Short mmCIF file of C-alpha atoms in Angstrom, two decimals:
data_model
loop_
_atom_site.label_atom_id
_atom_site.label_comp_id
_atom_site.label_asym_id
_atom_site.label_seq_id
_atom_site.Cartn_x
_atom_site.Cartn_y
_atom_site.Cartn_z
CA UNK A 1 0.50 0.22 0.60
CA UNK A 2 1.17 3.10 -0.93
CA UNK A 3 1.48 5.61 2.12
CA UNK A 4 2.59 8.70 0.74
CA UNK A 5 -0.93 8.25 -1.15
CA UNK A 6 -4.25 10.19 1.66
CA UNK A 7 -6.80 11.15 -0.40
CA UNK A 8 -8.56 9.86 -3.60
CA UNK A 9 -11.67 11.56 -4.76
CA UNK A 10 -14.13 8.95 -6.56
CA UNK A 11 -16.60 9.16 -8.96
CA UNK A 12 -19.31 7.09 -9.87
CA UNK A 13 -23.10 6.50 -10.27
CA UNK A 14 -23.73 6.81 -6.69
CA UNK A 15 -22.68 7.17 -3.53
CA UNK A 16 -22.08 3.42 -2.23
CA UNK A 17 -21.20 2.66 -6.05
CA UNK A 18 -17.57 5.15 -5.22
CA UNK A 19 -17.03 4.71 -1.35
CA UNK A 20 -16.66 0.97 -2.89
CA UNK A 21 -14.55 1.58 -5.78
CA UNK A 22 -12.44 3.66 -3.64
CA UNK A 23 -12.03 1.37 -0.47
CA UNK A 24 -11.03 -1.44 -2.95
CA UNK A 25 -8.54 1.27 -4.68
CA UNK A 26 -7.38 1.47 -1.84
CA UNK A 27 -7.57 -1.59 -0.17
CA UNK A 28 -8.61 -0.73 3.29
CA UNK A 29 -11.43 -1.62 5.14
CA UNK A 30 -14.01 1.39 6.14
CA UNK A 31 -13.68 2.49 8.84
CA UNK A 32 -9.65 3.09 8.32
CA UNK A 33 -10.52 5.96 5.47
CA UNK A 34 -13.04 9.23 6.63
CA UNK A 35 -15.79 9.44 3.72
CA UNK A 36 -16.39 13.17 2.85
CA UNK A 37 -19.62 13.52 0.47
CA UNK A 38 -18.95 16.53 -2.51
CA UNK A 39 -22.02 15.60 -4.84
CA UNK A 40 -24.32 12.69 -4.61
CA UNK A 41 -24.74 13.09 -7.79
CA UNK A 42 -28.25 13.53 -9.26
CA UNK A 43 -30.63 10.72 -10.87
CA UNK A 44 -31.19 10.52 -14.71
CA UNK A 45 -30.78 7.86 -16.69
CA UNK A 46 -27.30 6.48 -16.92
CA UNK A 47 -25.12 8.93 -18.00
CA UNK A 48 -27.77 11.63 -19.47
CA UNK A 49 -28.69 14.15 -17.81
CA UNK A 50 -27.42 12.39 -14.58
CA UNK A 51 -24.76 13.76 -12.03
CA UNK A 52 -22.77 11.09 -10.23
CA UNK A 53 -21.98 11.17 -7.36
CA UNK A 54 -18.32 12.11 -5.73
CA UNK A 55 -16.87 11.75 -2.86
CA UNK A 56 -13.31 11.01 -1.59
CA UNK A 57 -11.34 9.02 0.90
CA UNK A 58 -8.81 10.65 3.21
CA UNK A 59 -6.87 6.96 4.75
CA UNK A 60 -6.39 7.42 8.46
CA UNK A 61 -3.32 7.49 10.76
CA UNK A 62 -3.33 4.82 11.70
CA UNK A 63 -3.02 4.98 16.10
CA UNK A 64 -6.68 6.71 14.32
CA UNK A 65 -8.01 3.73 12.73
CA UNK A 66 -6.60 1.18 16.09
CA UNK A 67 -8.96 3.31 18.50
CA UNK A 68 -11.39 1.85 16.36
CA UNK A 69 -11.78 -2.13 17.03
CA UNK A 70 -12.18 -3.10 13.37
CA UNK A 71 -15.08 -4.85 13.14
CA UNK A 72 -16.81 -6.67 10.51
CA UNK A 73 -18.21 -3.62 8.46
CA UNK A 74 -21.75 -3.59 10.62
CA UNK A 75 -23.88 -1.25 8.98
CA UNK A 76 -24.02 -0.65 5.00
CA UNK A 77 -24.87 2.60 5.58
CA UNK A 78 -22.34 4.81 4.23
CA UNK A 79 -20.44 6.75 6.97
CA UNK A 80 -20.40 10.22 5.80
CA UNK A 81 -19.12 13.29 7.43
CA UNK A 82 -16.71 11.12 10.46
CA UNK A 83 -16.02 13.76 13.31
CA UNK A 84 -12.01 12.89 13.23
CA UNK A 85 -9.91 15.52 10.06
CA UNK A 86 -8.62 13.50 7.53
CA UNK A 87 -4.47 12.76 8.63
CA UNK A 88 -3.13 15.56 6.12
CA UNK A 89 -4.90 17.52 3.71
CA UNK A 90 -4.53 17.91 -0.15
CA UNK A 91 -3.65 20.96 -0.76
CA UNK A 92 -5.91 23.12 -1.92
CA UNK A 93 -3.93 23.11 -5.37
CA UNK A 94 -3.54 19.74 -5.42
CA UNK A 95 -7.70 19.62 -4.75
CA UNK A 96 -8.29 21.07 -7.69
CA UNK A 97 -5.86 19.61 -10.18
CA UNK A 98 -7.55 16.43 -8.60
CA UNK A 99 -10.73 17.43 -9.53
CA UNK A 100 -10.57 19.28 -13.18
CA UNK A 101 -8.11 15.69 -13.88
CA UNK A 102 -11.10 13.89 -12.74
CA UNK A 103 -13.96 16.47 -14.25
CA UNK A 104 -11.96 16.17 -18.12
CA UNK A 105 -11.36 12.23 -18.26
CA UNK A 106 -14.60 11.37 -17.33
CA UNK A 107 -16.65 14.30 -19.83
CA UNK A 108 -13.96 12.40 -22.88
CA UNK A 109 -15.22 9.14 -21.79
CA UNK A 110 -18.94 10.00 -21.14
CA UNK A 111 -18.61 11.41 -24.92
CA UNK A 112 -17.22 8.03 -26.48
CA UNK A 113 -19.99 6.33 -25.19
CA UNK A 114 -17.91 4.30 -22.20
CA UNK A 115 -19.10 3.53 -18.92
CA UNK A 116 -16.94 3.88 -16.36
CA UNK A 117 -15.96 5.08 -13.11
CA UNK A 118 -12.54 7.63 -12.37
CA UNK A 119 -9.98 7.61 -9.26
CA UNK A 120 -7.64 10.45 -8.97
CA UNK A 121 -4.62 10.65 -6.75
CA UNK A 122 -1.96 12.96 -6.89
CA UNK A 123 1.50 10.34 -7.85
CA UNK A 124 4.75 10.77 -6.61
CA UNK A 125 7.27 12.88 -8.38
CA UNK A 126 9.51 10.37 -10.22
CA UNK A 127 12.51 13.68 -8.87
CA UNK A 128 12.66 16.21 -6.65
CA UNK A 129 13.06 18.51 -9.18
CA UNK A 130 10.19 17.52 -11.41
CA UNK A 131 6.36 18.36 -10.53
CA UNK A 132 3.80 15.59 -9.34
CA UNK A 133 2.06 13.79 -11.95
CA UNK A 134 -2.22 13.39 -11.31
CA UNK A 135 -2.43 10.09 -11.65
CA UNK A 136 -6.42 9.38 -13.05
CA UNK A 137 -7.07 5.23 -12.67
CA UNK A 138 -10.86 4.22 -15.05
CA UNK A 139 -12.60 1.36 -13.79
CA UNK A 140 -15.05 0.10 -15.66
CA UNK A 141 -16.45 -3.58 -17.81
CA UNK A 142 -14.53 -4.23 -21.19
CA UNK A 143 -12.70 -1.73 -21.10
CA UNK A 144 -9.89 -3.77 -23.97
CA UNK A 145 -11.64 -0.79 -26.32
CA UNK A 146 -9.79 2.12 -23.62
CA UNK A 147 -6.54 0.50 -24.25
CA UNK A 148 -5.76 -0.82 -27.39
CA UNK A 149 -3.38 -1.81 -29.92
CA UNK A 150 0.16 -0.72 -28.07
CA UNK A 151 -1.75 1.24 -26.10
CA UNK A 152 -2.60 3.85 -28.77
CA UNK A 153 -6.04 4.25 -27.46
CA UNK A 154 -4.90 4.73 -24.21
CA UNK A 155 -2.00 7.03 -24.78
CA UNK A 156 -4.20 9.42 -26.92
CA UNK A 157 -6.84 9.19 -24.47
CA UNK A 158 -3.98 10.53 -21.56
CA UNK A 159 -2.35 13.18 -23.69
CA UNK A 160 -5.80 14.58 -24.98
CA UNK A 161 -6.44 15.26 -20.91
CA UNK A 162 -3.25 16.03 -19.91
CA UNK A 163 -3.99 19.09 -22.64
CA UNK A 164 -7.63 20.10 -21.68
CA UNK A 165 -5.67 19.70 -17.69
CA UNK A 166 -2.98 21.76 -18.78
CA UNK A 167 -5.64 24.67 -20.10
CA UNK A 168 -8.39 24.65 -17.92
CA UNK A 169 -5.70 25.58 -14.48
CA UNK A 170 -3.04 27.37 -17.27
CA UNK A 171 0.12 25.21 -16.56
CA UNK A 172 1.30 21.72 -18.15
CA UNK A 173 1.06 18.69 -14.78
CA UNK A 174 2.15 15.32 -16.18
CA UNK A 175 -1.07 13.21 -16.35
CA UNK A 176 -0.96 9.83 -16.02
CA UNK A 177 -4.14 7.24 -16.59
CA UNK A 178 -4.44 3.67 -15.71
CA UNK A 179 -7.34 1.62 -17.52
CA UNK A 180 -7.49 -1.19 -14.99
CA UNK A 181 -4.18 -1.52 -13.71
CA UNK A 182 -2.65 -2.34 -17.11
CA UNK A 183 -0.44 0.28 -17.07
CA UNK A 184 0.92 -1.43 -13.90
CA UNK A 185 1.23 -4.88 -15.39
CA UNK A 186 3.21 -4.20 -18.64
CA UNK A 187 5.16 -2.69 -16.11
CA UNK A 188 6.46 -5.40 -14.36
CA UNK A 189 6.41 -7.32 -17.73
CA UNK A 190 8.99 -5.66 -19.31
CA UNK A 191 10.99 -5.49 -16.07
CA UNK A 192 10.81 -9.74 -16.68
CA UNK A 193 11.41 -8.78 -20.38
CA UNK A 194 14.03 -6.63 -18.97
CA UNK A 195 16.26 -8.73 -16.73
CA UNK A 196 15.42 -11.66 -19.30
CA UNK A 197 17.66 -10.66 -21.76
CA UNK A 198 19.60 -9.36 -19.37
CA UNK A 199 20.57 -13.03 -18.58
CA UNK A 200 20.90 -14.13 -22.15
CA UNK A 201 23.44 -10.92 -23.52
CA UNK A 202 25.45 -12.15 -20.56
CA UNK A 203 25.45 -16.13 -21.12
CA UNK A 204 25.42 -15.82 -24.70
CA UNK A 205 27.71 -12.34 -24.81
CA UNK A 206 25.54 -10.63 -27.68
CA UNK A 207 23.59 -7.51 -27.93
CA UNK A 208 19.99 -8.30 -27.10
CA UNK A 209 18.20 -5.67 -29.06
CA UNK A 210 14.05 -5.43 -28.03
CA UNK A 211 10.92 -5.21 -29.80
CA UNK A 212 10.14 -1.69 -30.34
CA UNK A 213 8.41 0.38 -27.88
CA UNK A 214 7.55 4.46 -27.08
CA UNK A 215 9.80 6.51 -24.51
CA UNK A 216 8.06 5.16 -21.49
CA UNK A 217 8.52 1.21 -21.85
CA UNK A 218 12.44 1.75 -22.79
CA UNK A 219 12.49 4.14 -19.58
CA UNK A 220 11.53 1.16 -17.16
CA UNK A 221 13.78 -1.38 -19.38
CA UNK A 222 16.95 1.19 -18.88
CA UNK A 223 16.18 1.73 -15.58
CA UNK A 224 15.27 -1.61 -14.49
CA UNK A 225 19.03 -2.68 -15.95
CA UNK A 226 20.65 0.53 -14.38
CA UNK A 227 23.07 -1.55 -11.73
CA UNK A 228 22.76 -4.36 -13.71
CA UNK A 229 26.42 -4.76 -13.44
CA UNK A 230 27.68 -6.78 -16.71
CA UNK A 231 25.13 -5.27 -19.03
CA UNK A 232 24.63 -1.55 -20.27
CA UNK A 233 21.93 -0.35 -21.88
CA UNK A 234 21.55 2.50 -25.02
CA UNK A 235 18.51 2.48 -27.33
CA UNK A 236 18.72 3.50 -31.53
CA UNK A 237 16.50 3.78 -34.40
CA UNK A 238 14.15 6.69 -34.65
CA UNK A 239 10.60 6.52 -33.16
CA UNK A 240 8.43 5.11 -33.44
CA UNK A 241 10.75 2.16 -34.28
CA UNK A 242 13.55 2.67 -31.85
CA UNK A 243 14.46 -0.01 -30.28
CA UNK A 244 15.87 -0.65 -26.99
CA UNK A 245 19.80 -2.61 -26.90
CA UNK A 246 20.91 -5.00 -24.14
CA UNK A 247 25.14 -4.64 -23.88
CA UNK A 248 26.55 -6.48 -22.47
CA UNK A 249 30.10 -6.04 -20.74
CA UNK B 1 -19.25 12.12 -32.04
CA UNK B 2 -19.37 15.67 -33.01
CA UNK B 3 -19.90 15.81 -29.37
CA UNK B 4 -16.54 14.80 -28.88
CA UNK B 5 -14.31 16.89 -31.56
CA UNK B 6 -16.34 20.15 -30.34
CA UNK B 7 -16.02 18.97 -26.37
CA UNK B 8 -12.03 18.29 -26.91
CA UNK B 9 -11.30 21.59 -29.05
CA UNK B 10 -13.52 24.20 -27.46
CA UNK B 11 -11.13 23.15 -24.02
CA UNK B 12 -7.86 23.99 -26.24
CA UNK B 13 -8.49 26.79 -28.26
CA UNK B 14 -8.35 30.55 -26.70
CA UNK B 15 -10.98 31.20 -29.00
CA UNK B 16 -13.68 28.58 -27.95
CA UNK B 17 -16.60 30.95 -30.16
CA UNK B 18 -14.95 29.77 -32.87
CA UNK B 19 -14.72 26.39 -32.61
CA UNK B 20 -17.60 24.29 -35.71
CA UNK B 21 -17.44 20.82 -35.95
CA UNK B 22 -20.10 20.11 -39.37
CA UNK B 23 -20.63 16.40 -39.43
CA UNK B 24 -21.31 14.52 -43.11
CA UNK B 25 -23.02 11.27 -43.20
CA UNK B 26 -22.66 8.96 -46.08
CA UNK B 27 -24.77 5.39 -45.11
CA UNK B 28 -22.56 4.32 -42.26
CA UNK B 29 -19.53 6.93 -42.88
CA UNK B 30 -19.17 9.75 -41.25
CA UNK B 31 -16.37 12.55 -42.26
CA UNK B 32 -16.26 15.81 -39.47
CA UNK B 33 -14.97 18.66 -40.25
CA UNK B 34 -13.37 20.95 -37.86
CA UNK B 35 -13.16 24.77 -37.68
CA UNK B 36 -11.27 26.79 -35.30
CA UNK B 37 -9.46 30.44 -35.17
CA UNK B 38 -6.28 30.61 -37.61
CA UNK B 39 -4.53 32.13 -34.36
CA UNK B 40 -5.74 28.54 -32.90
CA UNK B 41 -4.68 25.93 -35.45
CA UNK B 42 -1.89 24.74 -34.27
CA UNK B 43 -3.45 23.63 -30.94
CA UNK B 44 -6.14 21.13 -32.42
CA UNK B 45 -3.36 19.89 -35.20
CA UNK B 46 -0.35 19.95 -33.16
CA UNK B 47 3.60 19.29 -33.95
CA UNK B 48 3.15 16.71 -37.00
CA UNK B 49 -0.72 16.58 -36.20
CA UNK B 50 -0.57 14.76 -32.75
CA UNK B 51 -3.50 16.61 -31.30
CA UNK B 52 -5.59 15.60 -34.72
CA UNK B 53 -4.36 12.52 -34.89
CA UNK B 54 -4.89 11.24 -31.07
CA UNK B 55 -8.63 12.94 -31.51
CA UNK B 56 -9.27 10.67 -34.12
CA UNK B 57 -7.96 7.80 -31.92
CA UNK B 58 -10.85 8.61 -28.96
CA UNK B 59 -13.02 8.85 -32.29
CA UNK B 60 -12.92 5.52 -33.54
CA UNK B 61 -14.62 4.71 -30.21
CA UNK B 62 -17.52 5.92 -30.05
CA UNK B 63 -17.75 5.23 -33.77
CA UNK B 64 -17.08 1.34 -33.22
CA UNK B 65 -19.55 2.10 -30.35
CA UNK B 66 -21.98 2.91 -33.41
CA UNK B 67 -20.71 0.84 -35.58
CA UNK B 68 -19.85 3.23 -38.36
CA UNK B 69 -16.58 4.65 -40.06
CA UNK B 70 -15.86 7.72 -38.90
CA UNK B 71 -12.75 10.87 -40.50
CA UNK B 72 -12.09 13.85 -39.08
CA UNK B 73 -10.10 17.03 -41.34
CA UNK B 74 -9.35 20.19 -39.71
CA UNK B 75 -9.22 22.95 -42.21
CA UNK B 76 -8.70 27.07 -42.36
CA UNK B 77 -11.49 29.13 -41.41
CA UNK B 78 -12.85 31.18 -44.78
#
């Protein structure tokens, strides 16, 4: 569990559904978070005129949770407006960024006729000088259409969202969109591939040339093998055919 | 589909009042024509057409849902 994630906004067709989605994303029981209903939403035929419900889950500090004995989920009614203040508040700036991001992506998905819920949180900057990215997660059934071949559709959605969010906020912030964990699965696969191909390079003494990959995927390979004592990595060729080469030392 | 392009374009340009999207239907094929203020052309096309191409990819998702084919062109204002 990522400890740095202290607050999460979720949009879903109903408050209950938003809470369920948010808790499952956080992997936390209901008593470990404070739930604020930001917008109860309004009914309407699904997606037509109806407004989606919006809630915020704030993770309570561990000591606050332990005082509340963890009981089996006693009631189904949402615990709204818990009296304890959240352990850490999102800055007003982050909160605005997340809201703008969730709105933009939800609007795009609705106009693409894709039924899905969107959650968001601020990620960690990779290096101190970088901006923290807005991390968005899209949940729903059968969303493979949103990923596309080589994540083409997902990358297009991410790029357009990044532009809209940047324009709206008046400054650009990195935006990363994942659909049903696709990006994290892909990253794991790439790391495994990197290690396997590095072994091969060492064993055979020959350089290994990987398939062409987009920049973000090549980066995963370079980072994975950065500290490998027996190989170095290099990218060769031009986009979109640029490939990572693993060279035995 | 028209609404998707119209939303993206008005969100990206400096002058949203000049955004127009026209839709021409020929059977199961739809051609959209996007017009924006001259000074906003770059924002909806992007470097090497990157923005327009991303819009086309998203359009394809919406079109697939309706079982149609869709193309999009960006035109200079007259």
